[in-house]
Coordinates of C-alpha atoms in Angstrom, one line a residue:
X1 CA 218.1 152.9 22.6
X2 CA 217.9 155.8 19.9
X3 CA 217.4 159.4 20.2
X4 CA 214.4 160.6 18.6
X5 CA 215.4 163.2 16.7
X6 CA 218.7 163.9 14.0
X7 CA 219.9 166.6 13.0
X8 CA 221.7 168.0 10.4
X9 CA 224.9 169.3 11.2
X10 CA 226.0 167.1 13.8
X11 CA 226.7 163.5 14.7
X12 CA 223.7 161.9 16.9
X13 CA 224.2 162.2 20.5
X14 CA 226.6 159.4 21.7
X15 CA 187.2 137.9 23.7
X16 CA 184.4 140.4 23.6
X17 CA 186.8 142.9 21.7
X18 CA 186.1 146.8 22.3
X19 CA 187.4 147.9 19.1
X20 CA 186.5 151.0 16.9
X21 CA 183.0 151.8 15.7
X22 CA 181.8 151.8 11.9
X23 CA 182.6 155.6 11.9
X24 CA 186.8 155.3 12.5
X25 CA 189.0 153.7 9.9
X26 CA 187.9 150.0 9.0
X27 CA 190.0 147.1 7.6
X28 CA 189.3 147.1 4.0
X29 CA 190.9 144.8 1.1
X30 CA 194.6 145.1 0.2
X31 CA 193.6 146.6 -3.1
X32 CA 194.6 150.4 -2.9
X33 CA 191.7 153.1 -2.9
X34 CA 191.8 156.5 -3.4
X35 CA 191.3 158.5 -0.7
X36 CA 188.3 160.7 -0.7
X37 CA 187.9 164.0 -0.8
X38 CA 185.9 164.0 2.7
X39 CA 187.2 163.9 6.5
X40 CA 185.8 164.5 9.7
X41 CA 186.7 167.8 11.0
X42 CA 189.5 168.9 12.3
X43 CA 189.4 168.7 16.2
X44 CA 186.4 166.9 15.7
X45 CA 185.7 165.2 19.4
X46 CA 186.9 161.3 19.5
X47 CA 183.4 159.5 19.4
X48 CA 184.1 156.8 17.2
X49 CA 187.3 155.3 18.8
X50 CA 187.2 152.3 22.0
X51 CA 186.4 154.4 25.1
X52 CA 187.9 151.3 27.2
X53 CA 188.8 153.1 30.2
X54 CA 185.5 154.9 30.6
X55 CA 183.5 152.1 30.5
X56 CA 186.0 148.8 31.4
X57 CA 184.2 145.4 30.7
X58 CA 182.8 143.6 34.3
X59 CA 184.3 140.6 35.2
X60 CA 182.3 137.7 36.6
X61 CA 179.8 138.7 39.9
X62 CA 180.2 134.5 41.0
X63 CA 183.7 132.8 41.2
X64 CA 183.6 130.2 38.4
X65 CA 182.9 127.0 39.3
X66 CA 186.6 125.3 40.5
X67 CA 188.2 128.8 41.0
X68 CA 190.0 129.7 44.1
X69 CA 188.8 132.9 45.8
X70 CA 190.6 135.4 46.5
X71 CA 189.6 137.7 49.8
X72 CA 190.7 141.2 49.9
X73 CA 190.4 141.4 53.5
X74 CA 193.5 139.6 54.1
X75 CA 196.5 141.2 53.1
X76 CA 198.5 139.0 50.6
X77 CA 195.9 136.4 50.4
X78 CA 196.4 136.6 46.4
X79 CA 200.2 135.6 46.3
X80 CA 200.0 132.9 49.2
X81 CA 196.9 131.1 47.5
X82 CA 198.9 131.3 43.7
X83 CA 201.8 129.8 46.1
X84 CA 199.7 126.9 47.5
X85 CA 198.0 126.1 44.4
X86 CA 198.6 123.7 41.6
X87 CA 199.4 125.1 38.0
X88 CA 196.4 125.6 36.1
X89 CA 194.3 126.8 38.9
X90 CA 192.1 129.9 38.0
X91 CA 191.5 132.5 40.7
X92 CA 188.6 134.7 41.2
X93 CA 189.6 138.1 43.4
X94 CA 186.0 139.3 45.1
X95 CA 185.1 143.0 44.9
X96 CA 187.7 145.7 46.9
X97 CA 191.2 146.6 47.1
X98 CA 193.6 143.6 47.5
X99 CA 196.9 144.2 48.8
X100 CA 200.1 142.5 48.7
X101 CA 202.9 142.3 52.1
X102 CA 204.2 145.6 52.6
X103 CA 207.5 144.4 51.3
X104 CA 208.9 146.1 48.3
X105 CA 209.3 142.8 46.3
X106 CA 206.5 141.2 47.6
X107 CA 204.9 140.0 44.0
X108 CA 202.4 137.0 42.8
X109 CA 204.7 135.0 41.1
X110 CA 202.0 132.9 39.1
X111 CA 202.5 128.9 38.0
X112 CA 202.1 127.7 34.4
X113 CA 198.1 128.6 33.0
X114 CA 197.1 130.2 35.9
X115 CA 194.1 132.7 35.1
X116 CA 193.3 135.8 37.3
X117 CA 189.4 136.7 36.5
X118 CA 188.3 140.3 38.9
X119 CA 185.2 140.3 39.9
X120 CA 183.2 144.0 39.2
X121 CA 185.2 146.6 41.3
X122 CA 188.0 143.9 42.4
X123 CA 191.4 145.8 42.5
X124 CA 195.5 144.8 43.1
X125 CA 196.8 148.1 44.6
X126 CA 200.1 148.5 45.2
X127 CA 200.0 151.5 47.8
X128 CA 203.2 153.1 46.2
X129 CA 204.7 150.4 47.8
X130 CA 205.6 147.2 46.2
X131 CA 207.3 147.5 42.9
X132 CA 205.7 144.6 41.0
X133 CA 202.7 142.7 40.9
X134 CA 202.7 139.8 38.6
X135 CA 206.3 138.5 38.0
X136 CA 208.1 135.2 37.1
X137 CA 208.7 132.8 34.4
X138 CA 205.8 130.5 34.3
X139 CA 204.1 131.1 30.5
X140 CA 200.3 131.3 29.5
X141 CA 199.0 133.2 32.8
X142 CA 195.8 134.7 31.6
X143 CA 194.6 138.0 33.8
X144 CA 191.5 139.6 33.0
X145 CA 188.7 142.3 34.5
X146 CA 190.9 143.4 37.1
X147 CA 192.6 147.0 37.7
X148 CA 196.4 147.0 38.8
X149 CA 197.1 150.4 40.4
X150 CA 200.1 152.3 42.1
X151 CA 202.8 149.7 42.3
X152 CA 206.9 151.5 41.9
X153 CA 208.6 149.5 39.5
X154 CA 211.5 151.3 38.4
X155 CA 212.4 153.2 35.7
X156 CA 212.8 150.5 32.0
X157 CA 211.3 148.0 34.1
X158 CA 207.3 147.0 34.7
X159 CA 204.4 145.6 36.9
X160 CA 202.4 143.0 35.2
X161 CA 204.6 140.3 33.4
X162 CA 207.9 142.0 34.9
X163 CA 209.8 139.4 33.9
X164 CA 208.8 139.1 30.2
X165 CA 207.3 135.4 30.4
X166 CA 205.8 133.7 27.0
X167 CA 202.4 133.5 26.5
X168 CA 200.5 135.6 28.6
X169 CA 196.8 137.0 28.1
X170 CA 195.7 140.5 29.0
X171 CA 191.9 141.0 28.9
X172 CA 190.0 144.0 29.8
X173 CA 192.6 144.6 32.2
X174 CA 193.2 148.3 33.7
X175 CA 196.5 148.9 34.6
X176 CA 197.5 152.5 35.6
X177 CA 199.2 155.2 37.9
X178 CA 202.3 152.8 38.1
X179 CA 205.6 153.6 37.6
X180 CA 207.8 152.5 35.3
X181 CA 205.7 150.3 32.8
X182 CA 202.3 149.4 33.1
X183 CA 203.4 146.0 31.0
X184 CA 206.2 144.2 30.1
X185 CA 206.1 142.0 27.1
X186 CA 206.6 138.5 26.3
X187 CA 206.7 136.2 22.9
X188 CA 203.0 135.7 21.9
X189 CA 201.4 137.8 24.3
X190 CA 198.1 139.5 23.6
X191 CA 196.6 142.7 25.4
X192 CA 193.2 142.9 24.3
X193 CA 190.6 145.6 25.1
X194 CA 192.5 146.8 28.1
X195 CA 193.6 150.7 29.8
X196 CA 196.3 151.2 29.7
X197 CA 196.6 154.7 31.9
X198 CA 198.6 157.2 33.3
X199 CA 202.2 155.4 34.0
X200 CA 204.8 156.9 34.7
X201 CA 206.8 155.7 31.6
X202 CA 205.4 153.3 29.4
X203 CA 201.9 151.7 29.2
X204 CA 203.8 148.7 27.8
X205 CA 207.7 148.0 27.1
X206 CA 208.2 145.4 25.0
X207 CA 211.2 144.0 25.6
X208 CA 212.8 140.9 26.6
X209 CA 216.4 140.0 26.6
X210 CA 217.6 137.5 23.3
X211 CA 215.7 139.2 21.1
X212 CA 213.3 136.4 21.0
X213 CA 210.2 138.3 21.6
X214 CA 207.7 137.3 18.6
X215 CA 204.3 137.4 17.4
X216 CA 202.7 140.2 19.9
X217 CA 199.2 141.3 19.5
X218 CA 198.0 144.6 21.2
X219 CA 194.6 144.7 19.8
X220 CA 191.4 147.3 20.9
X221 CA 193.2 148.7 23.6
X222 CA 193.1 152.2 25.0
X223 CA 196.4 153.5 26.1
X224 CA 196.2 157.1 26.8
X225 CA 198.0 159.8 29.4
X226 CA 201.4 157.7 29.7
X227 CA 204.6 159.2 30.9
X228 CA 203.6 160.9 33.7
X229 CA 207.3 161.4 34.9
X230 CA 208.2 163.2 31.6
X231 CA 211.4 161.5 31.6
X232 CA 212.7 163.1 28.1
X233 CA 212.6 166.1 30.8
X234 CA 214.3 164.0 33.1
X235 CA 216.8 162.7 31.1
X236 CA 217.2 164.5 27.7
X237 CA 217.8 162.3 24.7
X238 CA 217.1 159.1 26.7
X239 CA 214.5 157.5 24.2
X240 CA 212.6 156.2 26.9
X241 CA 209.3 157.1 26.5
X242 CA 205.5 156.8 25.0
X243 CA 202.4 155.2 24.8
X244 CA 204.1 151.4 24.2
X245 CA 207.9 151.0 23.1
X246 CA 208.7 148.1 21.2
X247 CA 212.4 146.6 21.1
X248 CA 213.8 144.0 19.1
X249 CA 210.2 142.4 18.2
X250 CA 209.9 140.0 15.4
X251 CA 206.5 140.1 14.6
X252 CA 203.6 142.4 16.3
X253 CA 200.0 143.3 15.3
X254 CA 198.8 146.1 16.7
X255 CA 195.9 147.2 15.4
X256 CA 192.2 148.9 16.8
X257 CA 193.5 150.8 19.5
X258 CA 192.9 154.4 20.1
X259 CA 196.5 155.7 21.6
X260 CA 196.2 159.1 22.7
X261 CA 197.3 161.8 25.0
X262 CA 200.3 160.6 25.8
X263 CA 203.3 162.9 26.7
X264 CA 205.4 161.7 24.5
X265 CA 205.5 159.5 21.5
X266 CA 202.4 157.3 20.5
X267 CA 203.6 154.3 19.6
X268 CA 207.6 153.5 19.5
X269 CA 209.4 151.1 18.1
X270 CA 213.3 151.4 18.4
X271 CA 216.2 148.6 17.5
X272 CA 215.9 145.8 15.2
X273 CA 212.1 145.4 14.9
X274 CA 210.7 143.5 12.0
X275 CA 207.3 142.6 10.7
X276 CA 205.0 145.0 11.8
X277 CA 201.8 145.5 11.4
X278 CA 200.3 149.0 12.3
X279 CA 196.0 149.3 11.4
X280 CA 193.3 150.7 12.0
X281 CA 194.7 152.5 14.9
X282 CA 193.5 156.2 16.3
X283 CA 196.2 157.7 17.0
X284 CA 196.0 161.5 18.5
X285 CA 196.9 164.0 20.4
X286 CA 200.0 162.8 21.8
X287 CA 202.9 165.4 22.5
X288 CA 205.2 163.7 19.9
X289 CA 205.0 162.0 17.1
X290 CA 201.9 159.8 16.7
X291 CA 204.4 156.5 15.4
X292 CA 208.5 156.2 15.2
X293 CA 209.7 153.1 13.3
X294 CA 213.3 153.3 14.3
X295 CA 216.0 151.2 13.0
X296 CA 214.1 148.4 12.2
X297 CA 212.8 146.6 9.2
X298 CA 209.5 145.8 7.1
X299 CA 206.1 146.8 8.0
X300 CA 202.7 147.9 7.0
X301 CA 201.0 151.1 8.3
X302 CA 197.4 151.2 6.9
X303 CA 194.1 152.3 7.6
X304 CA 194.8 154.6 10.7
X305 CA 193.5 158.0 11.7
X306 CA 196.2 160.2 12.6
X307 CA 195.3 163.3 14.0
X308 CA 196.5 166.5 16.3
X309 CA 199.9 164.7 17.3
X310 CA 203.1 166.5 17.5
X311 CA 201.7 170.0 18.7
X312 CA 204.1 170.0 21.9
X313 CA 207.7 168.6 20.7
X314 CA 207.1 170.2 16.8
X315 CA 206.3 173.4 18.2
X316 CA 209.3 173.5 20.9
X317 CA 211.8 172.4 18.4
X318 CA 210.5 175.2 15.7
X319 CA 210.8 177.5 18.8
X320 CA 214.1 177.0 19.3
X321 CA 215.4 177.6 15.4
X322 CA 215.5 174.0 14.8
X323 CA 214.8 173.4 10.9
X324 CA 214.7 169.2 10.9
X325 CA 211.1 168.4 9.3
X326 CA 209.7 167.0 12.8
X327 CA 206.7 165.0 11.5
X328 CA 203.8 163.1 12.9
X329 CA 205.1 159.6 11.0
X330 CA 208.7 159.5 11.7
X331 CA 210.7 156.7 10.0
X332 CA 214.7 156.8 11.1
X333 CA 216.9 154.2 9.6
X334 CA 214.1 152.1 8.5
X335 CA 213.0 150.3 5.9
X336 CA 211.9 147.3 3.6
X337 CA 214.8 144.2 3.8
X338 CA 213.7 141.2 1.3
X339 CA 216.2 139.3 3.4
X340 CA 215.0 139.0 6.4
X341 CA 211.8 137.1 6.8
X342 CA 208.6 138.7 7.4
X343 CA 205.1 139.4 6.3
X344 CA 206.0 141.9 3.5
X345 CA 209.5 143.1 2.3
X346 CA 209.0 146.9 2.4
X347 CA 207.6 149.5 4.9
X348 CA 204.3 150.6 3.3
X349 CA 202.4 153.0 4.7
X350 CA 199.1 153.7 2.7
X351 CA 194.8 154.4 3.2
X352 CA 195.3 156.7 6.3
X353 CA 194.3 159.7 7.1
X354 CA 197.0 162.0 8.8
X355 CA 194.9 165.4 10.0
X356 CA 196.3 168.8 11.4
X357 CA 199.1 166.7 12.6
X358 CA 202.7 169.0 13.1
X359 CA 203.9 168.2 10.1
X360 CA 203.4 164.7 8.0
X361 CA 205.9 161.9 7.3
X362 CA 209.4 162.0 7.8
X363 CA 211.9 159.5 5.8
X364 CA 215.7 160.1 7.6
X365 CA 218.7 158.3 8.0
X366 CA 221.4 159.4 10.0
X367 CA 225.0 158.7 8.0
X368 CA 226.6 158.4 10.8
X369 CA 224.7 155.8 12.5
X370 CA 226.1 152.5 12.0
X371 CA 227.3 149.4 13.6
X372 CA 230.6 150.0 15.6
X373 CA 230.2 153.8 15.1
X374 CA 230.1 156.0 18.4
X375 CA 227.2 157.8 16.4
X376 CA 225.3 154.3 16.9
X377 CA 222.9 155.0 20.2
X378 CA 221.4 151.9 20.2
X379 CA 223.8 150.9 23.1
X380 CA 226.0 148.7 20.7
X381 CA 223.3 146.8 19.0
X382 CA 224.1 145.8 15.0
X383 CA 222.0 145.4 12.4
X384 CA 219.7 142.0 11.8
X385 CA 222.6 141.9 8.4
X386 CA 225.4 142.3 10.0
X387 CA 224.8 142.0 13.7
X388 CA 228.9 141.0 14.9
X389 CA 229.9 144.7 15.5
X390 CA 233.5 143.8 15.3
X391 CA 233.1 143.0 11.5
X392 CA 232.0 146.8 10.6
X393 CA 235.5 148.0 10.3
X394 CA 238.4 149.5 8.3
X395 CA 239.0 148.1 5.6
X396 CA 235.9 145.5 5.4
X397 CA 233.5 148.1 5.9
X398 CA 234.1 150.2 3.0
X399 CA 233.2 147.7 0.1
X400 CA 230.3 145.0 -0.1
X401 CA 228.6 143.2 1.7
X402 CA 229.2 145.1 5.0
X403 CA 229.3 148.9 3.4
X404 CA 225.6 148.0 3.1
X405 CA 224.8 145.2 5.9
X406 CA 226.6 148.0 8.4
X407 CA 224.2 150.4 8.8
X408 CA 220.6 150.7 8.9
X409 CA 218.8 151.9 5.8
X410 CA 215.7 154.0 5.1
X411 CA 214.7 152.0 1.9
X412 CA 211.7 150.3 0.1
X413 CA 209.6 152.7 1.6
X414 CA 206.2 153.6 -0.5
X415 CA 203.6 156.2 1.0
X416 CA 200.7 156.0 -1.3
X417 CA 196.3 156.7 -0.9
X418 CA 196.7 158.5 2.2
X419 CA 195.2 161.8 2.6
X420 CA 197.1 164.5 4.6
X421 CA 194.8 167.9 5.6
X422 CA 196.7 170.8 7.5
X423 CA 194.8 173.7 8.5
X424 CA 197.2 176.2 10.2
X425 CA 194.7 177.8 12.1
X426 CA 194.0 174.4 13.9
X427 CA 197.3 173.4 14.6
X428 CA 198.1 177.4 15.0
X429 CA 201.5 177.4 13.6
X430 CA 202.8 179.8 11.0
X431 CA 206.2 178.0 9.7
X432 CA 207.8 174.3 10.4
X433 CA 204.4 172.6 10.2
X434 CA 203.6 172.0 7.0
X435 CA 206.6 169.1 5.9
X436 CA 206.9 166.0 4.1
X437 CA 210.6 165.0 3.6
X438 CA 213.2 162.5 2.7
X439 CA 216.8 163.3 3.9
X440 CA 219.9 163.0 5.5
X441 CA 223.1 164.8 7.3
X442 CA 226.6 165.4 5.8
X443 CA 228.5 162.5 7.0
X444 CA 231.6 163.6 9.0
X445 CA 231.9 161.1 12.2
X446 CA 234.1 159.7 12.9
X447 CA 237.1 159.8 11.1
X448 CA 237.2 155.7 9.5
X449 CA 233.6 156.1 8.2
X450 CA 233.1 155.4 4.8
X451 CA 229.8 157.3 4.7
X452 CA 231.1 160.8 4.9
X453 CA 230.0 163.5 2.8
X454 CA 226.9 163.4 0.9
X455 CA 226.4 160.0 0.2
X456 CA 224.0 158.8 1.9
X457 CA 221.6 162.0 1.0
X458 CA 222.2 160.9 -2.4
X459 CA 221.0 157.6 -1.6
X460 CA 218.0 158.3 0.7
X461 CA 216.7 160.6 -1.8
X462 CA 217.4 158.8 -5.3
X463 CA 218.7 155.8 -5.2
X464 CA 217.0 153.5 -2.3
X465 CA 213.6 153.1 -3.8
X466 CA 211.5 155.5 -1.5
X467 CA 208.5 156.4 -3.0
X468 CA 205.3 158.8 -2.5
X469 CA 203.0 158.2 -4.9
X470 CA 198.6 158.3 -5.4
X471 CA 198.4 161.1 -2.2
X472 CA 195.7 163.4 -1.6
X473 CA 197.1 166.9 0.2
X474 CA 195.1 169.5 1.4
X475 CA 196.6 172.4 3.0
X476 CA 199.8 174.6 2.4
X477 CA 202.7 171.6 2.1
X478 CA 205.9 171.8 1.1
X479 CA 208.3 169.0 0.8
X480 CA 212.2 168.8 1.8
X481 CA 214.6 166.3 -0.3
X482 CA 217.7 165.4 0.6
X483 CA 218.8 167.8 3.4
X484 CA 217.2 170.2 5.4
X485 CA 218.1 173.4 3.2
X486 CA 216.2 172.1 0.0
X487 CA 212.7 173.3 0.3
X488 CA 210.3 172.4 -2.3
X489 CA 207.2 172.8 -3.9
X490 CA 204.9 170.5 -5.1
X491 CA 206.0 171.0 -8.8
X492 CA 209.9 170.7 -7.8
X493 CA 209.0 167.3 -5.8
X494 CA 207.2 165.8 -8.4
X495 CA 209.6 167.0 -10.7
X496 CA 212.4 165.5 -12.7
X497 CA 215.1 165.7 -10.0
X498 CA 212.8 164.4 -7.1
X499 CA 209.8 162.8 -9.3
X500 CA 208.1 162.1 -5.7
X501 CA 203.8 162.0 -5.7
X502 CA 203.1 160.7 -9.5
X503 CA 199.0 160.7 -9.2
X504 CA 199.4 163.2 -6.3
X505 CA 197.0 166.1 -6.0
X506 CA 197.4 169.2 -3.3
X507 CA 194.8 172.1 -3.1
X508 CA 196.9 174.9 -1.1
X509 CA 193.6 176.2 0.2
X510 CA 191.7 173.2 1.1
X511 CA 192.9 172.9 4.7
X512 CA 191.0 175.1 6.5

């Protein structure tokens, strides 16, 4: 688990798809395009993106022929019917409010391919009672058109799929004002066209212990209003909140969802991730930052609106003095690795539109964060290079292969054809808003690191093949390299030192 934020001067803290409409951001070939010189308007209302929790898909009116129905006048009819059936038996829950025993851990523990279809206004309510309500091992349980409200799971822990099984299908599902997570997350599971609303953590934690969770898809969803218990309040630096966290996933698509609102991060992705893909996503108006790729390795983060995000957390930490670039796009020991397998071999982010945002992108790496370091929050976790902690010591540590497979590395990263608009007036900020950067801290902890000083600034800045190139900037920017002190222009970043945003243009005034 990582702390969002690091600073400079000290160590880290130890299917009928609802997708968007022709007017949002559209796949489009792989071929880069310039982007235009148009945008909507700031604060312009969200019209174009999936408005799946207003108007959630009906399920079936008539129980499909074979299915078992489900009555909601009898309390825990659902769980003792999924006990008595076979696997493979598809249930149909009629119209109401179905309850479960009033037991805490009284759950539907489903068999292998069992489907869960609601009919129009059928709901699973948990009465701030039990803590789960679909749990177990069983893989490919479909549920679809039905709303799972108010269940207690605790905190890191969720309601439907609790226990992380493989292969399960959620369609047009509602699931919200739970605690915990709305979802957990198992290998190949799809949430399609779904709400995912108002829980008290997460609207999904990905997670599953083994690292073995692969090839997720979270496709046309609407995830909006999550983290209800503000538990960065709760517990300060826990890294344990947003729209969805994603945790050691090898593989994910998450594209077409309009993630919004949240208090907290958008989307979050934190320890040992690979292979992402991140498109054609609306992402706005969460208190933090619209997407944190943290520790993790090789994706692609294209064709996404990204607008309004950031206003809460940017403008608390400006309050207080703080001068780290707090950006909207927030990448933190992250980057491309041709070793390790996946779709591409760099984090490229490219063809978005970032809009009145607090701040813009942020490339950081923490020097000293690394395996075996107490700097290293990620509860003990390694890197994918290196992952046997006890290797990353005196005197190994301090030459090849492990000086490099040690610690996580911001590299390979290229930020090209996206078009980033502040307007000061929107965002209503004076100072702190306006940042692009690529930096570090002086390394000083602890006392057997071989990363002290400047080194990995140097590195970060010049030498680990991060690259902003073919951008469109309207609005007042400036641009940080290397630490927080160095302030640039647009001349000094594209410059000889920095030579950042070759094909680049800003117009100053244009943001407003």
């Amino acid at each position: 688990m990582g702390i969002k934020w690091r600073h400079w001067a000290l160590p880290a803290a130890p299917l009928a798809l609802v997708v968007l409409a022709a007017t949002s951001c559209t796949s489009t070939p792989d071929t880069g395009a310039k982007p235009t010189e148009t945008s909507s308007a700031s604060g312009a209302p969200s019209a174009s993106a999936a408005r799946v929790c207003a108007k959630p898909a009906a399920g079936p009116a008539k129980a499909p022929a074979g299915a078992v129905t489900v009555d909601p006048k009898v309390v825990g009819d659902l769980a003792e019917k999924t006990t008595s059936s076979p696997p493979g038996t598809t249930f149909w829950l009629r119209p109401g409010k179905h309850r479960l025993d009033p037991d805490r851990y009284a759950q539907v523990i489903p068999k292998e391919g069992n489907r869960y279809l609601g009919a129009p206004g059928a709901v699973l309510d948990g009465r701030k009672t039990n803590q789960y309500a679909f749990g177990g091992s069983a893989r490919n349980v479909t549920i679809r058109y039905l709303t799972v409200q108010r269940f207690v799971a605790p905190h890191d822990e969720g309601v439907v799929n609790h226990d992380s099984a493989d292969g399960w299908v959620i369609e047009h599902a509602t699931v919200q004002h739970n605690s915990g997570a709305g979802l957990m997350a198992g290998a190949r599971q799809q949430v399609r066209a779904s709400c995912l609303r108002d829980n008290g953590q997460y609207g999904m934690n990905a997670y599953k212990a083994g690292d073995s969770l692969r090839g997720l898809v979270i496709e046309g969803n609407e995830i909006v209003g999550n983290n209800t218990g503000d538990w960065e309040r709760r517990r300060e630096g826990c890294g344990c909140t947003g729209g969805i966290k994603f945790w050691a996933v090898n593989g994910a698509d998450v594209r077409g969802n309009w993630v919004h609102d949240n208090r907290g991060t958008g989307l979050w992705a934190d320890t040992n991730n690979n292979d992402f893909r991140i498109e054609n996503n609306v992402i706005e108006a969460n208190d933090g930052a619209a997407l944190i790729y943290e520790t993790s390795y090789n994706a692609v983060i294209r064709n996404n609106k990204i607008r309004r995000n950031n206003w809460v957390e940017g403008r608390r930490e400006a309050a207080r003095g703080d001068d780290f670039p707090f950006a909207t796009v927030y990448l933190s020991e992250s980057g491309g690795e041709p070793r390790i397998k996946a779709r591409t071999d760099k984090i490229e982010i490219y063809r978005n539109v970032l809009e009145n945002n607090w701040s813009g992108i942020t490339l950081w790496e923490n020097a000293d964060r690394f395996c075996n370091s107490p700097a290293n929050t990620s509860s003990g976790d390694c890197t994918l290079l290196a992952r046997d902690t006890d290797r990353c010591v005196q005197p190994a540590i301090a030459k090849p292969p492990l000086y490099g497979d040690c610690r996580w590395k911001t590299q390979r990263v290229d930020i090209h054809d996206n078009r980033f608009v502040l307007d000061k007036s929107v965002v209503k900020c004076t100072a702190k808003c306006d940042r692009m950067a690529v930096l570090s801290n002086y390394g000083t902890y602890p006392d057997w690191s071989p990363y002290k000083g400047e080194r990995v600034a140097d590195a970060i800045t010049g030498k680990q093949q991060n690259r902003w190139y073919d951008n469109v900037y309207r609005g007042p920017w400036k641009f940080v390299a290397h630490d927080p002190s160095r302030v640039l222009g647009f001349g000094q970043w594209q410059g000889k030192t920095y030579q950042q945003d070759a094909g680049s243009t800003l117009a100053p005034r244009a943001g407003g």
